[in-house]
Amino acid sequence: MNDVNITVYDGASAWEAVQKMAAIKKEIADGLVGDLIDPIAPGTAQVPAVIPAGPAGKKRKFEPRPGFYQGFPEVTSDKRWYFYWDDSIWQLVDLGKIPDSSIQTISYNNSILTTGRFWNTSAGVGGVMPESPSIFGNGTTQDFNAGKVKIFKGDIISLRTRGGANSRGYYITNVSRVVKLLSAANVNTLTNPFNYEVIEDGWLYTTCIQTGYAAFSLSITRNRAEVLDSRLTAVESAMGGDQPSVLFTPPRFRNNPLPTAGQTLRILFISNSYAVDTTRDINRFIDASNIPASNIAVFVAFQSGGSLNDWWSNFQNNSNVSLERRGGTLSIGEESGSINSILSKHWDVIVFQQASLYSTNFATYSNVSKIINHARKYCTNQKVCFAWNSIWSYADSYATKPTGLERLNLTLEASKKVFNEIGIDIIIPTGVAIQNARLVTDPIVDGGNGLTRDGTHLAFGTGTYIAAATFFYAIISPFFNVPLLGSAARRPATAGSGDNANAMAVDESNYMVCQNSAFLAVMDMWSVRNPVILE
């Protein structure tokens, strides 16, 4: 986005003051006050510093320097952090990012608009906006041009646009795309811009017809300190007024790091049909990257509809399972037997996930820690790394609700808890990657029904290709030190077996957008972004 300009005003000292005030407010509100002590020097990733226990019956605090502390995530230089001792345990509090300054103005021109698209909706206030704009005519005429920008509470918007008879000039929604404000039909703000102070986080949708295209502009003035303050308030509200707003406590177990720079890699998915879809095209990327097939093995222990509770029952009963090879030719020995005998092999990475029916409900994840402990107990490789497949949501047309972005957001919240509370810190964000691709209208990547063949399982072609690309980039790429972007892997639409509904080939016209969808998801596993715009 070369035509987006950001003007920054000097506010570093003001920002620091706001942060310190936020820290004081949190301490008073949460009962985290304590005597300030000299900071404990940080360690390295290989040898993290150990924080000694504080005094009994006392409260202490210190502001750490960037580095590593045993049992906690990295203390980074881009955020303000505090450790608090509450008489029994150290807690690490994240007070938010430290931007370059407090106030900025972001200026956009018509480069953020997609030509030949418009927001095709009759939604009034209270209605829900579609995830993507509709194609107008043949998709090339500038009669309509559509854009969408993230906005935050406290932003000051100044918009110059010209709507049409069939598409309003702007809509303002909350984060769930529920319309809060909209323009009249045929609105023209080119001379007198629409100015508005945003009252809650959400989205700004814009449409501009051809006669206003050249003059279209949008500026957003943002007080980043206020954005931080609203985030702290939201966290406190979500956790309850009587509970401390601690954003991180030590997880239940320490995960081993993702293995890198080795010769052979053995990966096991313990899952259901979603793992089959995730790995369906993985050999295409392995082959295109010139990774010797004899150096890698990807297997799936598959149970149709298998949930975490189902697999915990299998573990307890030491049930017999058969593995399905999904990638590579590296031998692991016997590929069927009791679950304990399967787990006892030298796995480098074991991947878990929840069944799609339960993925939005973290209460159904209660056996994850037990499953992990059982797997580590039997695995021959005590350096085994555990990963989590954060799966995609149902297509909007699917009967089981919620669907689409709403369902994905709920699944992501559960995945974040797996990350923060349980300790699986290697995420394969297939759900975000698929949702990224669902934003794309040009080039065409969706053969229909949200890149699925039945509303839930991925369509053969672009759907399964994007999922495999995400798995490849998250796990395999760093191990063999091979890139994803620019991979020569392609995917015809015709599958060798199974239902081929809504298949869309991955070819020279769309492969880059498919790879971008995976790349952006792995780089930011919690946010949906349009892969056509790779910043």
Short mmCIF file of C-alpha atoms in Angstrom, two decimals, residues 120-446:
data_model
loop_
_atom_site.label_atom_id
_atom_site.label_comp_id
_atom_site.label_asym_id
_atom_site.label_seq_id
_atom_site.Cartn_x
_atom_site.Cartn_y
_atom_site.Cartn_z
CA ASN A 120 -24.44 -5.18 -2.18
CA THR A 121 -26.63 -5.05 0.88
CA SER A 122 -29.96 -3.69 2.02
CA ALA A 123 -28.77 -3.80 5.62
CA GLY A 124 -29.94 -0.89 7.70
CA VAL A 125 -28.92 -0.15 11.25
CA GLY A 126 -28.78 -3.49 13.04
CA GLY A 127 -28.20 -5.45 9.84
CA VAL A 128 -25.01 -7.42 9.13
CA MET A 129 -22.62 -6.48 6.34
CA PRO A 130 -21.30 -9.23 4.02
CA GLU A 131 -17.69 -10.32 4.40
CA SER A 132 -16.77 -9.34 0.83
CA PRO A 133 -18.08 -6.86 -1.75
CA SER A 134 -20.03 -8.06 -4.77
CA ILE A 135 -18.82 -7.99 -8.37
CA PHE A 136 -20.42 -5.26 -10.48
CA GLY A 137 -20.96 -6.10 -14.15
CA ASN A 138 -17.86 -7.84 -15.49
CA GLY A 139 -15.79 -6.78 -12.50
CA THR A 140 -13.57 -4.37 -14.43
CA THR A 141 -15.59 -1.17 -14.85
CA GLN A 142 -15.04 1.66 -12.38
CA ASP A 143 -18.76 2.39 -12.09
CA PHE A 144 -18.42 1.11 -8.52
CA ASN A 145 -15.32 0.82 -6.30
CA ALA A 146 -15.40 -0.69 -2.80
CA GLY A 147 -13.11 -0.51 0.23
CA LYS A 148 -12.98 -1.63 3.86
CA VAL A 149 -10.80 -0.26 6.68
CA LYS A 150 -10.39 -1.26 10.35
CA ILE A 151 -11.35 1.52 12.81
CA PHE A 152 -10.97 1.92 16.57
CA LYS A 153 -12.89 3.70 19.29
CA GLY A 154 -11.79 7.34 19.43
CA ASP A 155 -10.67 7.51 15.78
CA ILE A 156 -11.59 10.71 13.93
CA ILE A 157 -12.66 9.88 10.37
CA SER A 158 -12.72 12.34 7.49
CA LEU A 159 -14.11 10.71 4.33
CA ARG A 160 -14.58 12.11 0.81
CA THR A 161 -16.59 9.75 -1.39
CA ARG A 162 -19.64 9.59 -3.63
CA GLY A 163 -22.16 6.82 -3.26
CA GLY A 164 -24.57 5.51 -5.86
CA ALA A 165 -28.27 4.80 -6.05
CA ASN A 166 -27.70 1.10 -5.35
CA SER A 167 -24.84 1.30 -2.86
CA ARG A 168 -24.44 3.80 -0.06
CA GLY A 169 -21.25 5.79 0.29
CA TYR A 170 -20.35 4.41 3.70
CA TYR A 171 -21.34 2.03 6.46
CA ILE A 172 -19.89 1.93 9.98
CA THR A 173 -20.13 -1.37 11.86
CA ASN A 174 -18.87 -2.97 15.04
CA VAL A 175 -16.30 -5.79 14.96
CA SER A 176 -19.06 -8.32 14.19
CA ARG A 177 -20.07 -6.32 11.07
CA VAL A 178 -23.36 -5.15 12.62
CA VAL A 179 -24.30 -1.79 11.06
CA LYS A 180 -24.29 1.14 13.50
CA LEU A 181 -24.40 4.05 11.04
CA LEU A 182 -24.87 4.43 7.28
CA SER A 183 -25.13 7.19 4.70
CA ALA A 184 -28.09 8.10 2.56
CA ALA A 185 -28.21 6.82 -1.03
CA ASN A 186 -26.32 8.98 -3.54
CA VAL A 187 -24.45 10.74 -0.74
CA ASN A 188 -21.72 13.09 -1.98
CA THR A 189 -19.07 14.13 0.53
CA LEU A 190 -16.37 15.10 -1.99
CA THR A 191 -16.67 18.82 -1.18
CA ASN A 192 -17.78 18.62 2.42
CA PRO A 193 -16.20 15.51 3.94
CA PHE A 194 -18.03 13.22 6.31
CA ASN A 195 -16.40 13.71 9.71
CA TYR A 196 -17.10 11.28 12.53
CA GLU A 197 -15.67 10.20 15.88
CA VAL A 198 -15.79 6.41 16.20
CA ILE A 199 -17.59 5.22 19.35
CA GLU A 200 -16.60 1.52 19.24
CA ASP A 201 -14.10 -0.70 17.44
CA GLY A 202 -15.28 -1.94 14.07
CA TRP A 203 -15.10 -1.41 10.32
CA LEU A 204 -15.64 1.40 7.82
CA TYR A 205 -17.09 0.21 4.50
CA THR A 206 -16.92 2.63 1.57
CA THR A 207 -18.29 2.70 -1.96
CA CYS A 208 -17.35 5.33 -4.53
CA ILE A 209 -18.79 5.65 -8.03
CA GLN A 210 -16.69 6.51 -11.06
CA THR A 211 -17.36 10.27 -11.04
CA GLY A 212 -15.90 10.55 -7.55
CA TYR A 213 -13.09 8.00 -7.87
CA ALA A 214 -10.24 10.45 -8.55
CA ALA A 215 -11.17 12.66 -5.59
CA PHE A 216 -11.77 9.86 -3.09
CA SER A 217 -9.80 10.25 0.14
CA LEU A 218 -9.91 9.03 3.72
CA SER A 219 -7.95 10.21 6.74
CA ILE A 220 -8.06 8.67 10.19
CA THR A 221 -6.59 10.50 13.17
CA ARG A 222 -5.86 8.08 15.98
CA ASN A 223 -4.78 8.59 19.58
CA ARG A 224 -2.90 5.38 20.17
CA ALA A 225 -2.85 5.98 23.92
CA GLU A 226 -6.65 5.99 23.97
CA VAL A 227 -6.69 2.77 21.95
CA LEU A 228 -4.46 1.16 24.59
CA ASP A 229 -6.68 2.45 27.40
CA SER A 230 -9.79 1.00 25.75
CA ARG A 231 -8.02 -2.37 25.40
CA LEU A 232 -7.16 -2.41 29.11
CA THR A 233 -10.75 -1.53 29.99
CA ALA A 234 -12.08 -4.29 27.73
CA VAL A 235 -9.75 -6.86 29.33
CA GLU A 236 -10.77 -5.79 32.83
CA SER A 237 -14.46 -5.99 31.93
CA ALA A 238 -14.07 -9.41 30.35
CA MET A 239 -12.30 -10.77 33.42
CA GLY A 240 -14.78 -9.30 35.91
CA GLY A 241 -14.41 -6.27 38.11
CA ASP A 242 -13.23 -8.19 41.17
CA GLN A 243 -10.51 -10.14 39.37
CA PRO A 244 -6.98 -8.92 38.69
CA SER A 245 -6.35 -7.99 35.06
CA VAL A 246 -3.36 -10.28 34.63
CA LEU A 247 -2.86 -10.90 30.94
CA PHE A 248 -0.51 -13.84 31.39
CA THR A 249 0.04 -16.52 34.00
CA PRO A 250 2.40 -19.45 33.52
CA PRO A 251 0.82 -22.19 31.36
CA ARG A 252 0.31 -25.69 32.66
CA PHE A 253 3.31 -27.18 30.92
CA ARG A 254 6.44 -26.09 29.09
CA ASN A 255 6.37 -26.93 25.42
CA ASN A 256 9.54 -27.87 23.62
CA PRO A 257 10.55 -25.53 20.77
CA LEU A 258 9.79 -26.37 17.17
CA PRO A 259 12.72 -28.46 15.88
CA THR A 260 14.86 -26.80 13.22
CA ALA A 261 17.89 -27.56 11.07
CA GLY A 262 17.61 -31.33 11.32
CA GLN A 263 17.88 -34.09 8.74
CA THR A 264 14.59 -35.93 9.28
CA LEU A 265 11.17 -34.78 10.44
CA ARG A 266 8.32 -36.98 11.68
CA ILE A 267 4.91 -35.37 12.21
CA LEU A 268 1.77 -36.98 13.64
CA PHE A 269 -1.73 -35.47 13.56
CA ILE A 270 -4.14 -36.91 16.14
CA SER A 271 -7.42 -35.69 14.77
CA ASN A 272 -10.30 -36.15 12.32
CA SER A 273 -11.22 -35.29 8.73
CA TYR A 274 -10.02 -31.69 9.15
CA ALA A 275 -6.46 -33.00 9.55
CA VAL A 276 -6.96 -35.06 6.40
CA ASP A 277 -7.93 -31.87 4.55
CA THR A 278 -5.03 -29.93 6.11
CA THR A 279 -2.48 -32.48 4.85
CA ARG A 280 -4.14 -33.50 1.58
CA ASP A 281 -1.80 -31.44 -0.63
CA ILE A 282 1.31 -31.38 1.55
CA ASN A 283 3.35 -33.55 -0.84
CA ARG A 284 2.92 -30.87 -3.51
CA PHE A 285 4.88 -28.41 -1.36
CA ILE A 286 7.42 -31.01 -0.23
CA ASP A 287 8.15 -31.97 -3.84
CA ALA A 288 8.23 -28.37 -5.09
CA SER A 289 10.74 -27.45 -2.36
CA ASN A 290 13.10 -30.31 -3.30
CA ILE A 291 12.88 -31.77 0.19
CA PRO A 292 13.88 -35.43 -0.10
CA ALA A 293 10.74 -37.47 0.48
CA SER A 294 12.83 -39.96 2.44
CA ASN A 295 13.60 -37.25 5.02
CA ILE A 296 10.03 -36.56 6.10
CA ALA A 297 6.95 -38.44 7.28
CA VAL A 298 3.51 -36.92 7.83
CA PHE A 299 0.86 -39.20 9.30
CA VAL A 300 -2.72 -38.75 10.50
CA ALA A 301 -4.31 -40.84 13.25
CA PHE A 302 -7.87 -40.40 12.03
CA GLN A 303 -11.25 -40.82 13.67
CA SER A 304 -14.31 -39.50 11.85
CA GLY A 305 -15.63 -36.54 13.85
CA GLY A 306 -13.08 -37.33 16.54
CA SER A 307 -13.14 -34.75 19.33
CA LEU A 308 -10.63 -34.20 22.11
CA ASN A 309 -12.85 -36.18 24.47
CA ASP A 310 -13.03 -39.03 21.95
CA TRP A 311 -9.25 -39.16 21.71
CA TRP A 312 -8.81 -39.01 25.48
CA SER A 313 -11.09 -42.04 25.69
CA ASN A 314 -8.92 -43.77 23.07
CA PHE A 315 -5.83 -42.94 25.13
CA GLN A 316 -7.37 -44.29 28.32
CA ASN A 317 -8.43 -47.53 26.61
CA ASN A 318 -5.20 -47.85 24.60
CA SER A 319 -7.41 -48.35 21.53
CA ASN A 320 -6.08 -49.70 18.26
CA VAL A 321 -5.54 -47.14 15.51
CA SER A 322 -4.30 -47.15 11.93
CA LEU A 323 -2.18 -44.33 10.59
CA GLU A 324 -2.72 -42.76 7.18
CA ARG A 325 0.44 -41.53 5.48
CA ARG A 326 -0.10 -38.00 4.13
CA GLY A 327 3.41 -36.89 3.18
CA GLY A 328 6.93 -38.13 2.56
CA THR A 329 8.28 -41.68 2.49
CA LEU A 330 10.37 -41.77 5.69
CA SER A 331 9.70 -45.03 7.53
CA ILE A 332 8.38 -45.06 11.08
CA GLY A 333 7.97 -48.83 11.34
CA GLU A 334 4.55 -50.31 12.00
CA GLU A 335 1.72 -48.00 10.96
CA SER A 336 -1.04 -49.58 13.02
CA GLY A 337 -1.44 -50.87 16.56
CA SER A 338 -2.41 -49.63 19.99
CA ILE A 339 -2.35 -45.89 20.51
CA ASN A 340 0.46 -46.24 23.05
CA SER A 341 2.61 -48.14 20.56
CA ILE A 342 1.95 -45.44 17.96
CA LEU A 343 2.85 -42.69 20.42
CA SER A 344 6.04 -44.51 21.43
CA LYS A 345 7.68 -43.79 18.08
CA HIS A 346 10.22 -41.00 17.58
CA TRP A 347 7.83 -38.18 16.68
CA ASP A 348 9.27 -34.68 16.31
CA VAL A 349 5.93 -32.86 16.21
CA ILE A 350 2.49 -34.04 17.36
CA VAL A 351 -0.48 -31.93 16.27
CA PHE A 352 -3.83 -31.80 18.05
CA GLN A 353 -7.08 -30.00 17.26
CA GLN A 354 -10.68 -29.92 18.39
CA ALA A 355 -13.56 -31.27 16.29
CA SER A 356 -15.32 -28.50 14.38
CA LEU A 357 -18.62 -29.00 16.21
CA TYR A 358 -16.95 -28.13 19.53
CA SER A 359 -14.19 -25.79 18.38
CA THR A 360 -15.95 -22.64 19.62
CA ASN A 361 -16.48 -23.91 23.18
CA PHE A 362 -13.34 -23.94 25.34
CA ALA A 363 -15.19 -25.92 28.02
CA THR A 364 -14.85 -28.94 25.69
CA TYR A 365 -11.05 -28.62 25.74
CA SER A 366 -10.72 -29.81 29.34
CA ASN A 367 -8.73 -32.96 28.46
CA VAL A 368 -6.00 -31.25 26.41
CA SER A 369 -3.45 -31.23 29.23
CA LYS A 370 -4.13 -34.92 29.98
CA ILE A 371 -3.71 -35.82 26.32
CA ILE A 372 -0.41 -33.91 26.14
CA ASN A 373 0.96 -35.53 29.29
CA HIS A 374 0.00 -38.97 28.02
CA ALA A 375 1.63 -38.38 24.63
CA ARG A 376 4.85 -37.08 26.17
CA LYS A 377 4.95 -40.03 28.57
CA TYR A 378 5.01 -42.58 25.73
CA CYS A 379 6.85 -40.71 22.97
CA THR A 380 10.43 -41.95 22.55
CA ASN A 381 11.57 -38.44 21.68
CA GLN A 382 11.33 -36.43 24.91
CA LYS A 383 12.04 -33.29 22.87
CA VAL A 384 8.76 -33.75 20.99
CA CYS A 385 7.00 -30.47 20.20
CA PHE A 386 3.23 -30.15 20.42
CA ALA A 387 1.34 -28.02 17.89
CA TRP A 388 -2.26 -26.92 17.54
CA ASN A 389 -4.29 -26.80 14.32
CA SER A 390 -6.58 -23.78 14.71
CA ILE A 391 -9.24 -24.81 12.21
CA TRP A 392 -11.45 -22.97 9.73
CA SER A 393 -15.08 -22.03 10.23
CA TYR A 394 -18.15 -23.33 8.46
CA ALA A 395 -19.20 -21.55 5.26
CA ASP A 396 -21.93 -18.94 5.69
CA SER A 397 -24.43 -21.27 3.99
CA TYR A 398 -23.92 -24.11 6.48
CA ALA A 399 -26.92 -25.06 8.62
CA THR A 400 -25.05 -25.24 11.95
CA LYS A 401 -24.60 -21.75 13.35
CA PRO A 402 -22.64 -19.62 13.91
CA THR A 403 -20.72 -19.64 10.64
CA GLY A 404 -18.10 -17.60 8.81
CA LEU A 405 -16.18 -14.88 10.60
CA GLU A 406 -18.35 -15.06 13.71
CA ARG A 407 -17.52 -18.74 14.21
CA LEU A 408 -13.86 -18.20 13.40
CA ASN A 409 -13.57 -15.50 16.07
CA LEU A 410 -15.00 -17.86 18.68
CA THR A 411 -12.63 -20.63 17.59
CA LEU A 412 -9.68 -18.22 17.78
CA GLU A 413 -10.62 -17.26 21.33
CA ALA A 414 -10.48 -20.94 22.28
CA SER A 415 -7.15 -21.36 20.46
CA LYS A 416 -5.73 -18.37 22.34
CA LYS A 417 -6.58 -20.11 25.61
CA VAL A 418 -4.85 -23.27 24.38
CA PHE A 419 -1.84 -21.03 23.69
CA ASN A 420 -1.86 -19.00 26.92
CA GLU A 421 -3.38 -21.30 29.52
CA ILE A 422 -2.35 -24.78 28.42
CA GLY A 423 0.98 -24.03 26.77
CA ILE A 424 0.78 -25.18 23.14
CA ASP A 425 2.57 -22.24 21.56
CA ILE A 426 3.02 -23.62 18.02
CA ILE A 427 -0.13 -22.72 16.10
CA ILE A 428 -1.06 -23.86 12.58
CA PRO A 429 -3.60 -21.13 11.68
CA THR A 430 -5.49 -22.89 8.88
CA GLY A 431 -8.72 -21.15 9.93
CA VAL A 432 -7.30 -17.65 9.50
CA ALA A 433 -5.67 -18.62 6.18
CA ILE A 434 -8.98 -19.87 4.76
CA GLN A 435 -10.78 -16.77 6.04
CA ASN A 436 -8.12 -14.57 4.44
CA ALA A 437 -8.82 -16.23 1.09
CA ARG A 438 -12.58 -15.78 1.54
CA LEU A 439 -11.99 -12.03 1.27
CA VAL A 440 -10.64 -12.36 -2.26
CA THR A 441 -12.83 -11.68 -5.28
CA ASP A 442 -10.12 -11.10 -7.88
CA PRO A 443 -8.38 -13.34 -8.80
CA ILE A 444 -10.96 -16.04 -8.23
CA VAL A 445 -9.93 -18.55 -5.55
CA ASP A 446 -13.34 -19.62 -4.24
#
